[in-house]
Amino acid sequence: MSATNVFIKGNLEEQKEAVCKDLGSVPEIPVDLMMKYIIPNSQVDVSATMETLKKGGTWSETAGWLDFNGQTPRELGNMKTHNKETEVFLRLRSVYEKIVSSAKFHSAIAPPPTLSYEQYPNIAPVSDTGVKTRPDGCGVLTIAQAIHTANQRDIPLKEIGKPNWFDIAFVEEYKLEDRCSDTNDNIYKIIWSLHHIMSVDHRRRYAFGLTIGDRTTRIWFCCRQTVLVSQPFDFIKEAPVLVRFIASLAYASPTQLGYDPTVSLRWRGDGWHYDIELTSQMPDGVIRTRIYETTRVICDSANNIRGRATRVYEATVKDPEDSSISQTVVLKDSWVDVGRSKEGDTLAALLEGAKPKEKELFLTVIQHGVVKINGQDDSTEDLILGGQTFCNPPVDEMAKALDDDDDDIFAEEMGMLNVNEHAENSNQPIPKPPSYKAHLYPLYHYPPTFRPGVKPSSSLSKATKTSAKVSTRGNAIDSLPHHTHRVLRAPIVYSPKIHYRIAFEEIGNSLLSVADSGELRAADVSQALQDTTLALRFMAKRGYIHRDVSAGNIILYQNRAKLADLEFAKEYGIGQSSYVRTGTYHFMSGEVARGRYTHQPTFEAFAHNPIHDLESLWWVGVWCTMWHYPVPDDEEVGDSKQEHINLMLTHGNQLFPSYHGVAEQTRIDEIYSPVTYRRRGLGQYDKPMKSFISRLERFRQCIAWAHRKTQKLLPRNDASYFTDVLRVSDPLMVSATDLHNVEDDNPENVGRMRPVFDMIYIILTRTVVGMGVPDQLLWPLDSIKQHSDWLKTKKYPEPRIHAHGAVNVHHVNKDIYDDK
């Protein structure tokens, strides 16, 4: 959800819903486990602190917190003089200040506090994205710790003296009542704030939160592996829990609060940038630390709280030990699965002994390594979660409650496919069982008298009917304005992550970003398809599959293309006992998305093979031609072309929908039926463009034929089959009927058949007299209206921001980002 137009182009309420729907539900763990493994150990003596609070009259077992006058928030809210949520919970600030000032420690030395507790009911903290959301309360780094104010002379005046999301260490949301609608609103807001912290500040490794509904209190935590919530406690009666939470965070170091000590925030030029450290072993065997001073963000795919959170920067590398080293490079920062081979290691193994021309098809690694925090690998499970895997109950226990029709969906949502990936590589250790089997806490709650799919009873009170709304989908009752219609019953179980960085020498632009900026030409697409075919052929010959060929992973550099992002690449034919779906949805093979073969659907052991990589490349070509339109460099787009553009837009939406829905069959039909091409009105293109599209059509026929032949005899575990044995004919020389029946052992076919990779490369490079590769701009269909403005200035549109897996999205309208 958060990788689609729903999130990128939606308003704040729609974005909150998208983030919650991505999570669905989260593990709920006991408070004592939250305190033991998640909350920082700041050496606070809770018992001694409680005695001090009791002696000072701040808290008593009978009356609770003095600042609340022995009453609950709901009781105070019902008083005529204190009927506002803001006024009631302002008392918490006084409570927190007394907790911090009264804190006692196991050691004799009391450190200075790291945080102050603030409430900004009328001020939205400054955000680098312009989002104007306002948390009810938050813990803010003190002036001595506030990293973004360390160099105030360089900070713009508009930010000085104002609260900033960069300094917010944890967030809180309050409600006077504990009704379902209050709980839901608290959840949506706390999840959004946690998401925003992890998204806007590239230093954050994890974050904390707290929600209070009347007196019911829960602690929240998120990192790149998981989101956790504690079981409820009463912040008035169970004061030691609140004291432990507040005091521990107040005296924790920035690193313990989730800030990355290897990343520094700096204001340079016209915006915020980062200085990022990377310590690793260099090719000469020496351990060296280099500083990468970022100059711009090339790609930011951190729209999900959990997951890889890949960010790519352009940066200047500095070596403290060698001042002569100063070059502009590309730095990639991501959280990768612990059991997966590192991209730098994969590239080194793949390119060992390769020829210079073969190495040119890939990016050149300068440095790579795992991020170290205080000498330890920055891993989610071992370093951040205290070695624990907080997991939901086993699948077989929960699946009993589901209908048979839901089993497949449930299995995928539970992460069975992800967890089983450890079986792909025989040399990977079997993951240890979960340390704690947590119950699931849904991120949307129905009132006790309501059930999904049931209309409200006529006997409901007028007030209840007013607050409850009937959704148009399934008549699900919803007390929120954004009409949540579906609750995921299980979270996606992500495997443990490890923080990894890799720097590349070449600074190029992805085919995706160039295409969406209006600067892409058909000739660039042709060259990209040719070079990527060569790269995939080389990988296949070395026994590797890429598994994530996409427009975002093809880098245009000095009039050539390089295949990037080998994070999911693996040796083909090793450990095929389980299937793991990887890739970018819009460019994923239909069979890979569906998880079974087309011609042998009953064969259980499905495996991603090199032909699926080729199909992904074909989808890249289709996306460039179906979602982009050739426009003239010197004249307006006429009415006749606009009509054709509208037709192409309709087809493009069918093949590349904004929602990652069940479109696998449509995409599979596209591979095996040339009729879909004829229905698009491609005849309205000029001859050069028709020639280019005809090559894609022959490309498609080769892929369809290769799939059929590969699946005649399964399994296919030998990589050499796809490069040496699997041969196809040029579709121009064989009719559609004959193509279906061509066999290698027919002597008449030997001269016209070639290995599939070679044949596709020949098809892509062969030119027809009078119909060369068109040198035309290919504009995004939904940006054609900007073309008339471009003709006046020749200034290309600003490239659009992409989340991982998202295509064809606009910049967010920041005017709608006010959380009121």
mmCIF file with all atom_site columns, C-alpha atoms in Angstrom, residues 85 92 104 210 268 299 456 486 505 591 636 733:
data_model
loop_
_atom_site.group_PDB
_atom_site.id
_atom_site.type_symbol
_atom_site.label_atom_id
_atom_site.label_alt_id
_atom_site.label_comp_id
_atom_site.label_asym_id
_atom_site.label_entity_id
_atom_site.label_seq_id
_atom_site.pdbx_PDB_ins_code
_atom_site.Cartn_x
_atom_site.Cartn_y
_atom_site.Cartn_z
_atom_site.occupancy
_atom_site.B_iso_or_equiv
_atom_site.pdbx_formal_charge
_atom_site.auth_seq_id
_atom_site.auth_comp_id
_atom_site.auth_asym_id
_atom_site.auth_atom_id
_atom_site.pdbx_PDB_model_num
ATOM 1  C CA . GLU A 1 85  ? -7.903  16.666  25.861  1.00 0.00 ? 85  GLU A CA 1
ATOM 2  C CA . LEU A 1 92  ? 1.706   14.579  32.028  1.00 0.00 ? 92  LEU A CA 1
ATOM 3  C CA . LYS A 1 104 ? 17.948  7.423   41.127  1.00 0.00 ? 104 LYS A CA 1
ATOM 4  C CA . LEU A 1 210 ? 3.356   5.554   23.730  1.00 0.00 ? 210 LEU A CA 1
ATOM 5  C CA . ARG A 1 268 ? 25.243  22.158  3.373   1.00 0.00 ? 268 ARG A CA 1
ATOM 6  C CA . CYS A 1 299 ? 16.483  7.095   -4.476  1.00 0.00 ? 299 CYS A CA 1
ATOM 7  C CA . PRO A 1 456 ? -25.624 -1.752  12.606  1.00 0.00 ? 456 PRO A CA 1
ATOM 8  C CA . ARG A 1 486 ? -10.165 -4.524  5.618   1.00 0.00 ? 486 ARG A CA 1
ATOM 9  C CA . GLU A 1 505 ? 32.205  4.275   -8.829  1.00 0.00 ? 505 GLU A CA 1
ATOM 10 C CA . GLU A 1 591 ? 4.663   -16.958 -13.283 1.00 0.00 ? 591 GLU A CA 1
ATOM 11 C CA . GLU A 1 636 ? 2.498   20.451  -29.846 1.00 0.00 ? 636 GLU A CA 1
ATOM 12 C CA . MET A 1 733 ? 11.573  -16.786 -40.157 1.00 0.00 ? 733 MET A CA 1
#
